[in-house]
PDB file of C-alpha atoms in Angstrom:
ATOM      1  CA  UNK Z 619     -12.374 -28.217  63.391  1.00  0.00           C
ATOM      2  CA  UNK Z 620     -12.071 -24.954  62.333  1.00  0.00           C
ATOM      3  CA  UNK Z 621      -8.921 -23.337  60.580  1.00  0.00           C
ATOM      4  CA  UNK Z 622      -8.197 -19.728  61.771  1.00  0.00           C
ATOM      5  CA  UNK Z 623      -6.270 -17.603  59.136  1.00  0.00           C
ATOM      6  CA  UNK Z 624      -4.347 -14.449  59.893  1.00  0.00           C
ATOM      7  CA  UNK Z 625      -5.084 -11.667  57.863  1.00  0.00           C
ATOM      8  CA  UNK Z 626      -3.190  -8.562  57.782  1.00  0.00           C
ATOM      9  CA  UNK Z 627      -4.460  -5.028  57.133  1.00  0.00           C
ATOM     10  CA  UNK Z 628      -2.346  -4.735  54.326  1.00  0.00           C
ATOM     11  CA  UNK Z 629      -3.558  -7.751  52.348  1.00  0.00           C
ATOM     12  CA  UNK Z 630      -7.082  -6.520  52.966  1.00  0.00           C
ATOM     13  CA  UNK Z 631      -6.582  -3.294  51.010  1.00  0.00           C
ATOM     14  CA  UNK Z 632      -4.316  -4.681  48.539  1.00  0.00           C
ATOM     15  CA  UNK Z 633      -6.691  -6.219  46.334  1.00  0.00           C
ATOM     16  CA  UNK Z 634      -8.938  -3.360  46.138  1.00  0.00           C
ATOM     17  CA  UNK Z 635      -6.325  -1.039  45.138  1.00  0.00           C
ATOM     18  CA  UNK Z 636      -5.022  -3.347  42.473  1.00  0.00           C
ATOM     19  CA  UNK Z 637      -8.762  -3.555  41.110  1.00  0.00           C
ATOM     20  CA  UNK Z 638      -8.925   0.456  41.383  1.00  0.00           C
ATOM     21  CA  UNK Z 639      -5.901   1.027  39.302  1.00  0.00           C
ATOM     22  CA  UNK Z 640      -7.049  -1.674  36.720  1.00  0.00           C
ATOM     23  CA  UNK Z 641     -10.509   0.195  36.319  1.00  0.00           C
ATOM     24  CA  UNK Z 642      -8.654   3.470  35.908  1.00  0.00           C
ATOM     25  CA  UNK Z 643      -6.050   2.457  33.422  1.00  0.00           C
ATOM     26  CA  UNK Z 644      -5.933   4.013  30.120  1.00  0.00           C
ATOM     27  CA  UNK Z 645      -7.921   2.410  27.117  1.00  0.00           C
ATOM     28  CA  UNK Z 646      -6.242   0.067  24.676  1.00  0.00           C
ATOM     29  CA  UNK Z 647      -4.888   1.797  21.689  1.00  0.00           C
ATOM     30  CA  UNK Z 648      -6.834   1.695  18.456  1.00  0.00           C
ATOM     31  CA  UNK Z 649      -5.690  -0.973  16.136  1.00  0.00           C
ATOM     32  CA  UNK Z 650      -4.051   0.435  12.820  1.00  0.00           C
ATOM     33  CA  UNK Z 651      -6.443   0.574   9.978  1.00  0.00           C
ATOM     34  CA  UNK Z 652      -6.551  -2.217   7.366  1.00  0.00           C
ATOM     35  CA  UNK Z 653      -3.810  -2.070   4.562  1.00  0.00           C
ATOM     36  CA  UNK Z 654      -6.719  -1.326   1.997  1.00  0.00           C
ATOM     37  CA  UNK Z 655      -7.875   1.837   3.798  1.00  0.00           C
ATOM     38  CA  UNK Z 656      -4.455   3.563   3.825  1.00  0.00           C
ATOM     39  CA  UNK Z 657      -3.776   6.534   1.756  1.00  0.00           C
ATOM     40  CA  UNK Z 658      -1.985   5.746  -1.288  1.00  0.00           C
ATOM     41  CA  UNK Z 659       1.668   7.517  -1.283  1.00  0.00           C
ATOM     42  CA  UNK Z 660       1.935  11.281  -2.251  1.00  0.00           C
ATOM     43  CA  UNK Z 661       3.802  11.234  -5.644  1.00  0.00           C
ATOM     44  CA  UNK Z 662       5.263  14.015  -7.992  1.00  0.00           C
ATOM     45  CA  UNK Z 663       2.735  13.487 -10.843  1.00  0.00           C
ATOM     46  CA  UNK Z 664       4.189  16.004 -13.101  1.00  0.00           C
ATOM     47  CA  UNK Z 665       7.647  13.760 -12.702  1.00  0.00           C
ATOM     48  CA  UNK Z 666       5.552  10.564 -13.323  1.00  0.00           C
ATOM     49  CA  UNK Z 667       3.805  12.133 -16.579  1.00  0.00           C
ATOM     50  CA  UNK Z 668       7.201  12.761 -17.814  1.00  0.00           C
ATOM     51  CA  UNK Z 669       8.772   9.639 -17.154  1.00  0.00           C
ATOM     52  CA  UNK Z 670       5.986   7.902 -18.966  1.00  0.00           C
ATOM     53  CA  UNK Z 671       6.412  10.157 -22.171  1.00  0.00           C
ATOM     54  CA  UNK Z 672      10.144   9.679 -21.941  1.00  0.00           C
ATOM     55  CA  UNK Z 673       9.852   5.991 -22.078  1.00  0.00           C
ATOM     56  CA  UNK Z 674       6.928   5.605 -24.543  1.00  0.00           C
ATOM     57  CA  UNK Z 675       4.489   4.443 -22.265  1.00  0.00           C
ATOM     58  CA  UNK Z 676       1.671   6.873 -23.639  1.00  0.00           C
ATOM     59  CA  UNK Z 677       2.374   5.311 -26.970  1.00  0.00           C
ATOM     60  CA  UNK Z 678       0.374   2.029 -25.637  1.00  0.00           C
ATOM     61  CA  UNK Z 679      -1.513   3.060 -22.527  1.00  0.00           C
ATOM     62  CA  UNK Z 680      -3.804   5.964 -21.729  1.00  0.00           C
ATOM     63  CA  UNK Z 681      -5.408   6.866 -18.391  1.00  0.00           C
ATOM     64  CA  UNK Z 682      -8.946   5.899 -19.115  1.00  0.00           C
ATOM     65  CA  UNK Z 683      -8.991   3.981 -22.392  1.00  0.00           C
ATOM     66  CA  UNK Z 684      -7.310   1.024 -23.879  1.00  0.00           C
ATOM     67  CA  UNK Z 685      -5.020   1.729 -26.811  1.00  0.00           C
ATOM     68  CA  UNK Z 686      -2.329  -1.066 -27.458  1.00  0.00           C
ATOM     69  CA  UNK Z 687      -2.038  -2.001 -23.628  1.00  0.00           C
ATOM     70  CA  UNK Z 688      -4.828  -1.541 -20.937  1.00  0.00           C
ATOM     71  CA  UNK Z 689      -5.730   1.684 -19.746  1.00  0.00           C
ATOM     72  CA  UNK Z 690      -3.774   2.676 -16.475  1.00  0.00           C
ATOM     73  CA  UNK Z 691      -7.463   2.917 -14.626  1.00  0.00           C
ATOM     74  CA  UNK Z 692      -7.861  -0.974 -15.578  1.00  0.00           C
ATOM     75  CA  UNK Z 693      -4.453  -1.881 -14.291  1.00  0.00           C
ATOM     76  CA  UNK Z 694      -5.142   0.136 -10.870  1.00  0.00           C
ATOM     77  CA  UNK Z 695      -8.756  -1.794 -10.939  1.00  0.00           C
ATOM     78  CA  UNK Z 696      -7.000  -5.100 -11.384  1.00  0.00           C
ATOM     79  CA  UNK Z 697      -4.124  -4.775  -8.675  1.00  0.00           C
ATOM     80  CA  UNK Z 698      -6.453  -2.888  -5.923  1.00  0.00           C
ATOM     81  CA  UNK Z 699      -6.554  -5.549  -3.533  1.00  0.00           C
ATOM     82  CA  UNK Z 700      -2.982  -6.670  -4.235  1.00  0.00           C
ATOM     83  CA  UNK Z 701      -0.479  -5.938  -1.432  1.00  0.00           C
ATOM     84  CA  UNK Z 702       2.257  -6.744  -3.819  1.00  0.00           C
ATOM     85  CA  UNK Z 703       1.021  -4.762  -6.866  1.00  0.00           C
ATOM     86  CA  UNK Z 704       3.691  -1.978  -6.645  1.00  0.00           C
ATOM     87  CA  UNK Z 705       6.415  -4.482  -6.597  1.00  0.00           C
ATOM     88  CA  UNK Z 706       4.772  -6.661  -9.564  1.00  0.00           C
ATOM     89  CA  UNK Z 707       4.258  -3.430 -11.638  1.00  0.00           C
ATOM     90  CA  UNK Z 708       7.733  -2.341 -11.082  1.00  0.00           C
ATOM     91  CA  UNK Z 709       9.022  -5.830 -12.130  1.00  0.00           C
ATOM     92  CA  UNK Z 710       6.840  -5.518 -15.237  1.00  0.00           C
ATOM     93  CA  UNK Z 711       8.081  -2.322 -16.012  1.00  0.00           C
ATOM     94  CA  UNK Z 712      11.803  -3.233 -15.900  1.00  0.00           C
ATOM     95  CA  UNK Z 713      11.218  -6.919 -17.378  1.00  0.00           C
ATOM     96  CA  UNK Z 714       8.377  -6.141 -19.976  1.00  0.00           C
ATOM     97  CA  UNK Z 715       6.151  -9.225 -20.809  1.00  0.00           C
ATOM     98  CA  UNK Z 716       3.321 -10.295 -22.517  1.00  0.00           C
ATOM     99  CA  UNK Z 717       0.205 -12.584 -21.796  1.00  0.00           C
ATOM    100  CA  UNK Z 718      -1.650 -10.698 -18.820  1.00  0.00           C
ATOM    101  CA  UNK Z 719      -3.690  -8.406 -20.826  1.00  0.00           C
ATOM    102  CA  UNK Z 720      -3.171  -9.905 -24.485  1.00  0.00           C
ATOM    103  CA  UNK Z 721      -0.662 -11.072 -26.829  1.00  0.00           C
ATOM    104  CA  UNK Z 722       1.013  -7.787 -27.696  1.00  0.00           C
ATOM    105  CA  UNK Z 723       4.560  -7.886 -25.666  1.00  0.00           C
ATOM    106  CA  UNK Z 724       4.961  -4.729 -23.411  1.00  0.00           C
ATOM    107  CA  UNK Z 725       8.869  -3.714 -23.845  1.00  0.00           C
ATOM    108  CA  UNK Z 726      11.411  -3.900 -21.131  1.00  0.00           C
ATOM    109  CA  UNK Z 727      12.933  -0.986 -19.349  1.00  0.00           C
ATOM    110  CA  UNK Z 728      16.091  -2.672 -17.545  1.00  0.00           C
ATOM    111  CA  UNK Z 729      17.873   0.518 -17.209  1.00  0.00           C
ATOM    112  CA  UNK Z 730      15.344   2.354 -15.635  1.00  0.00           C
ATOM    113  CA  UNK Z 731      16.394   3.421 -12.081  1.00  0.00           C
ATOM    114  CA  UNK Z 732      14.493   1.705  -9.202  1.00  0.00           C
ATOM    115  CA  UNK Z 733      13.129   5.121  -8.020  1.00  0.00           C
ATOM    116  CA  UNK Z 734      11.692   5.883 -11.308  1.00  0.00           C
ATOM    117  CA  UNK Z 735       9.809   2.453 -11.663  1.00  0.00           C
ATOM    118  CA  UNK Z 736       8.585   2.725  -8.221  1.00  0.00           C
ATOM    119  CA  UNK Z 737       7.002   6.071  -9.017  1.00  0.00           C
ATOM    120  CA  UNK Z 738       5.439   4.790 -12.299  1.00  0.00           C
ATOM    121  CA  UNK Z 739       4.018   1.761 -10.514  1.00  0.00           C
ATOM    122  CA  UNK Z 740       2.599   4.105  -7.911  1.00  0.00           C
ATOM    123  CA  UNK Z 741       1.304   6.542 -10.257  1.00  0.00           C
ATOM    124  CA  UNK Z 742      -0.278   3.704 -12.569  1.00  0.00           C
ATOM    125  CA  UNK Z 743      -1.926   2.284  -9.196  1.00  0.00           C
ATOM    126  CA  UNK Z 744      -3.401   5.628  -8.488  1.00  0.00           C
ATOM    127  CA  UNK Z 745      -5.064   5.578 -12.090  1.00  0.00           C
ATOM    128  CA  UNK Z 746      -2.501   7.836 -13.539  1.00  0.00           C
ATOM    129  CA  UNK Z 747      -3.709  11.214 -12.173  1.00  0.00           C
ATOM    130  CA  UNK Z 748      -3.050  14.044 -14.446  1.00  0.00           C
ATOM    131  CA  UNK Z 749      -0.953  17.013 -13.163  1.00  0.00           C
ATOM    132  CA  UNK Z 750      -2.614  20.496 -13.224  1.00  0.00           C
TER     133      UNK Z 750
END
């Protein structure tokens, strides 16, 4: 027993048109680069240096050598792959602490504005670049 199907002309052309549209579709959007590959935020280096001097950061830290505390470059290297590094350093600047880099405590700066502690954290995470 044979089955007879009725096929309309429209249904015969519908599938090829759909495939045609799919073949001509725009390519998929490129994925965003990984977080580690993104550029660091642009910062006001001169202002960061002034904040570091005004808050006595430079009494214990230098850009590329250890003084009382670690160099800014060492801090940047330690936190390079940590996505929460900026927040951690802002917290450390505000609350101070000890034990991470040695026994000598880092003094707290609880009255420092969040914008200032963020700028200092970003500057340190970039290795404390010098202004020119």
